Amino acid sequence: MFSEEVKEITKLYPGLTYTQNGEKGLLQGLFKFCALYDSIEDRFVLNPLLNDTDDRIIQDSYEIEVMFSPDDSCLLPEVREVGGRIQKIIDKFNISDPRELHINKNQNSTICLCPKPELFLRYPDSVDLVDFFNALVLPYFYGLSYFERYKEWPRGSYGHGDIGIFEFYSEHRDKAAVD
């Protein structure tokens, strides 16, 4: 099953390649996408029909690496932008705290894709890599490109750390009830 997920990801995002790094799997390379955020349906559309008048369509690419454990699909993948693009955005907007762009400086500059409770709700038993890319990685990088263009996130964003967790629980009380 795992190898099928990797094949699907490299088909959807052909700039990425898979290698084994010790006990970890590594998807790395150029993450190219063309996407659109549909705010009415609150969803991202991969490879929408291009329409020159729709400025929500973003075509972009980032050098990334995604490390995960092929043997333990319960462990969450770690995503990093490794091409220096995030640093350029930080410099462009004179951002003093990288957490504004959802970067975990205390965790080797991994990207915070969403609050941890959302990850645990989305993947209670195992991580589906295809869903992980389409539901979290793509929206993050689309949002970052949107931020670079408009200096705002396309669908807002949670605060970082505990604040983001509280905001998530506040919005999702019915789904995120603690037993």
Short mmCIF file of C-alpha atoms in Angstrom, two decimals:
data_model
loop_
_atom_site.label_atom_id
_atom_site.label_comp_id
_atom_site.label_asym_id
_atom_site.label_seq_id
_atom_site.Cartn_x
_atom_site.Cartn_y
_atom_site.Cartn_z
CA MET A 1 0.00 0.00 0.00
CA PHE A 2 2.78 2.41 0.92
CA SER A 3 4.55 2.01 -2.43
CA GLU A 4 1.27 2.72 -4.24
CA GLU A 5 0.91 5.99 -2.30
CA VAL A 6 4.46 7.03 -3.23
CA LYS A 7 3.76 6.21 -6.90
CA GLU A 8 0.59 8.31 -6.81
CA ILE A 9 2.41 11.27 -5.22
CA THR A 10 5.23 11.17 -7.77
CA LYS A 11 2.59 11.01 -10.52
CA LEU A 12 0.71 14.02 -9.12
CA TYR A 13 3.94 15.90 -8.36
CA PRO A 14 6.53 14.58 -10.86
CA GLY A 15 9.34 16.80 -9.55
CA LEU A 16 9.50 14.70 -6.38
CA THR A 17 11.56 11.55 -6.06
CA TYR A 18 11.58 8.90 -3.37
CA THR A 19 14.67 7.60 -1.60
CA GLN A 20 15.26 5.60 1.53
CA ASN A 21 17.29 7.42 4.19
CA GLY A 22 18.12 4.80 6.82
CA GLU A 23 14.80 3.75 8.33
CA LYS A 24 13.08 6.86 6.97
CA GLY A 25 11.49 7.44 3.60
CA LEU A 26 12.27 10.72 1.88
CA LEU A 27 10.28 12.45 -0.85
CA GLN A 28 12.32 15.37 -2.11
CA GLY A 29 12.71 17.66 -5.05
CA LEU A 30 10.71 20.31 -6.81
CA PHE A 31 7.12 20.47 -5.57
CA LYS A 32 5.36 22.06 -8.56
CA PHE A 33 1.68 22.82 -8.46
CA CYS A 34 -1.10 24.69 -10.15
CA ALA A 35 -3.98 25.19 -7.76
CA LEU A 36 -6.91 27.35 -6.84
CA TYR A 37 -8.56 27.91 -3.48
CA ASP A 38 -12.36 27.93 -3.83
CA SER A 39 -13.48 29.98 -0.84
CA ILE A 40 -17.17 29.24 -1.44
CA GLU A 41 -16.66 25.48 -1.09
CA ASP A 42 -13.62 25.86 1.20
CA ARG A 43 -11.52 23.48 -0.87
CA PHE A 44 -8.38 23.47 -2.99
CA VAL A 45 -8.57 22.49 -6.64
CA LEU A 46 -5.45 20.90 -8.09
CA ASN A 47 -4.79 21.70 -11.76
CA PRO A 48 -7.86 23.88 -12.37
CA LEU A 49 -8.75 24.95 -15.87
CA LEU A 50 -6.58 27.98 -16.48
CA ASN A 51 -8.45 31.23 -16.74
CA ASP A 52 -6.35 34.34 -17.14
CA THR A 53 -8.89 36.45 -15.26
CA ASP A 54 -8.88 34.34 -12.08
CA ASP A 55 -6.06 35.66 -9.91
CA ARG A 56 -6.69 32.91 -7.33
CA ILE A 57 -4.98 30.38 -9.59
CA ILE A 58 -1.39 29.99 -8.51
CA GLN A 59 1.31 28.12 -10.38
CA ASP A 60 4.45 27.83 -8.31
CA SER A 61 7.15 25.51 -7.07
CA TYR A 62 9.23 24.94 -3.95
CA GLU A 63 12.23 22.76 -3.22
CA ILE A 64 11.02 20.51 -0.42
CA GLU A 65 11.77 17.37 1.51
CA VAL A 66 9.23 15.23 3.30
CA MET A 67 10.62 12.65 5.71
CA PHE A 68 8.39 9.88 7.02
CA SER A 69 8.51 6.38 8.37
CA PRO A 70 7.37 3.76 5.84
CA ASP A 71 7.27 1.16 8.63
CA ASP A 72 5.12 3.21 11.01
CA SER A 73 2.33 5.06 9.27
CA CYS A 74 1.22 6.52 12.63
CA LEU A 75 4.25 8.84 12.71
CA LEU A 76 3.52 12.17 11.07
CA PRO A 77 5.73 13.20 8.14
CA GLU A 78 8.09 16.14 8.60
CA VAL A 79 7.99 18.74 5.83
CA ARG A 80 10.73 21.30 5.11
CA GLU A 81 11.26 23.86 2.39
CA VAL A 82 14.96 23.54 1.54
CA GLY A 83 15.47 25.91 -1.39
CA GLY A 84 15.63 29.18 0.56
CA ARG A 85 12.30 30.49 -0.70
CA ILE A 86 10.79 30.93 2.76
CA GLN A 87 13.82 32.95 3.83
CA LYS A 88 13.33 35.21 0.79
CA ILE A 89 9.70 35.79 1.83
CA ILE A 90 10.83 36.53 5.39
CA ASP A 91 13.35 39.04 4.04
CA LYS A 92 10.89 40.56 1.54
CA PHE A 93 8.33 41.37 4.23
CA ASN A 94 10.87 41.95 7.02
CA ILE A 95 9.25 39.25 9.14
CA SER A 96 10.95 39.01 12.53
CA ASP A 97 9.34 35.75 13.68
CA PRO A 98 9.31 32.82 11.19
CA ARG A 99 6.31 31.40 13.04
CA GLU A 100 4.26 33.97 11.09
CA LEU A 101 4.89 31.68 8.12
CA HIS A 102 4.25 28.59 10.25
CA ILE A 103 7.87 27.50 10.56
CA ASN A 104 8.91 25.51 13.64
CA LYS A 105 12.34 26.96 14.40
CA ASN A 106 12.73 24.68 17.44
CA GLN A 107 12.07 21.58 15.32
CA ASN A 108 14.70 21.90 12.58
CA SER A 109 12.58 24.36 10.59
CA THR A 110 9.79 21.90 9.88
CA ILE A 111 6.58 23.39 8.60
CA CYS A 112 3.53 23.54 10.81
CA LEU A 113 0.81 22.44 8.41
CA CYS A 114 -2.03 22.63 10.92
CA PRO A 115 -2.63 22.36 14.67
CA LYS A 116 -1.67 18.95 16.10
CA PRO A 117 -5.26 18.10 17.16
CA GLU A 118 -6.32 18.47 13.52
CA LEU A 119 -3.59 16.02 12.49
CA PHE A 120 -4.74 13.50 15.08
CA LEU A 121 -8.38 13.85 14.00
CA ARG A 122 -7.48 13.53 10.33
CA TYR A 123 -5.13 10.57 10.86
CA PRO A 124 -6.19 8.70 14.00
CA ASP A 125 -4.66 5.38 12.97
CA SER A 126 -2.31 6.01 10.05
CA VAL A 127 -1.25 8.70 7.62
CA ASP A 128 -2.39 8.43 4.03
CA LEU A 129 0.47 10.13 2.16
CA VAL A 130 -1.64 11.13 -0.85
CA ASP A 131 -4.22 12.77 1.38
CA PHE A 132 -1.42 14.34 3.45
CA PHE A 133 -0.01 16.00 0.32
CA ASN A 134 -3.33 17.09 -1.13
CA ALA A 135 -5.00 18.17 2.11
CA LEU A 136 -2.04 19.70 3.97
CA VAL A 137 1.16 20.14 1.93
CA LEU A 138 -0.49 21.64 -1.17
CA PRO A 139 -2.69 24.06 0.82
CA TYR A 140 0.32 25.22 2.85
CA PHE A 141 2.49 26.00 -0.18
CA TYR A 142 -0.43 27.47 -2.11
CA GLY A 143 -1.12 29.67 0.94
CA LEU A 144 2.53 30.68 1.17
CA SER A 145 2.56 31.73 -2.49
CA TYR A 146 -0.71 33.58 -1.94
CA PHE A 147 0.83 35.28 1.11
CA GLU A 148 3.85 36.29 -0.95
CA ARG A 149 1.53 37.83 -3.56
CA TYR A 150 -1.10 39.46 -1.30
CA LYS A 151 0.51 39.50 2.19
CA GLU A 152 -2.38 37.52 3.65
CA TRP A 153 -3.33 33.86 3.83
CA PRO A 154 -6.15 32.81 1.48
CA ARG A 155 -8.27 31.25 4.19
CA GLY A 156 -6.84 32.81 7.31
CA SER A 157 -4.61 30.82 9.60
CA TYR A 158 -4.41 29.57 13.12
CA GLY A 159 -2.00 31.09 15.58
CA HIS A 160 1.15 29.15 16.32
CA GLY A 161 1.67 26.81 19.25
CA ASP A 162 -0.87 26.67 22.04
CA ILE A 163 -2.86 29.61 20.65
CA GLY A 164 -3.49 27.72 17.40
CA ILE A 165 -4.57 24.65 19.35
CA PHE A 166 -7.07 26.68 21.38
CA GLU A 167 -8.37 28.36 18.20
CA PHE A 168 -8.78 24.95 16.55
CA TYR A 169 -10.68 23.52 19.53
CA SER A 170 -12.87 26.61 19.67
CA GLU A 171 -13.85 26.21 16.00
CA HIS A 172 -14.26 22.42 16.13
CA ARG A 173 -15.81 21.74 19.51
CA ASP A 174 -18.14 19.10 18.11
CA LYS A 175 -15.38 17.16 16.27
CA ALA A 176 -12.51 17.66 18.69
CA ALA A 177 -14.18 16.78 21.95
CA VAL A 178 -11.71 15.38 24.42
CA ASP A 179 -12.75 12.07 26.01
#
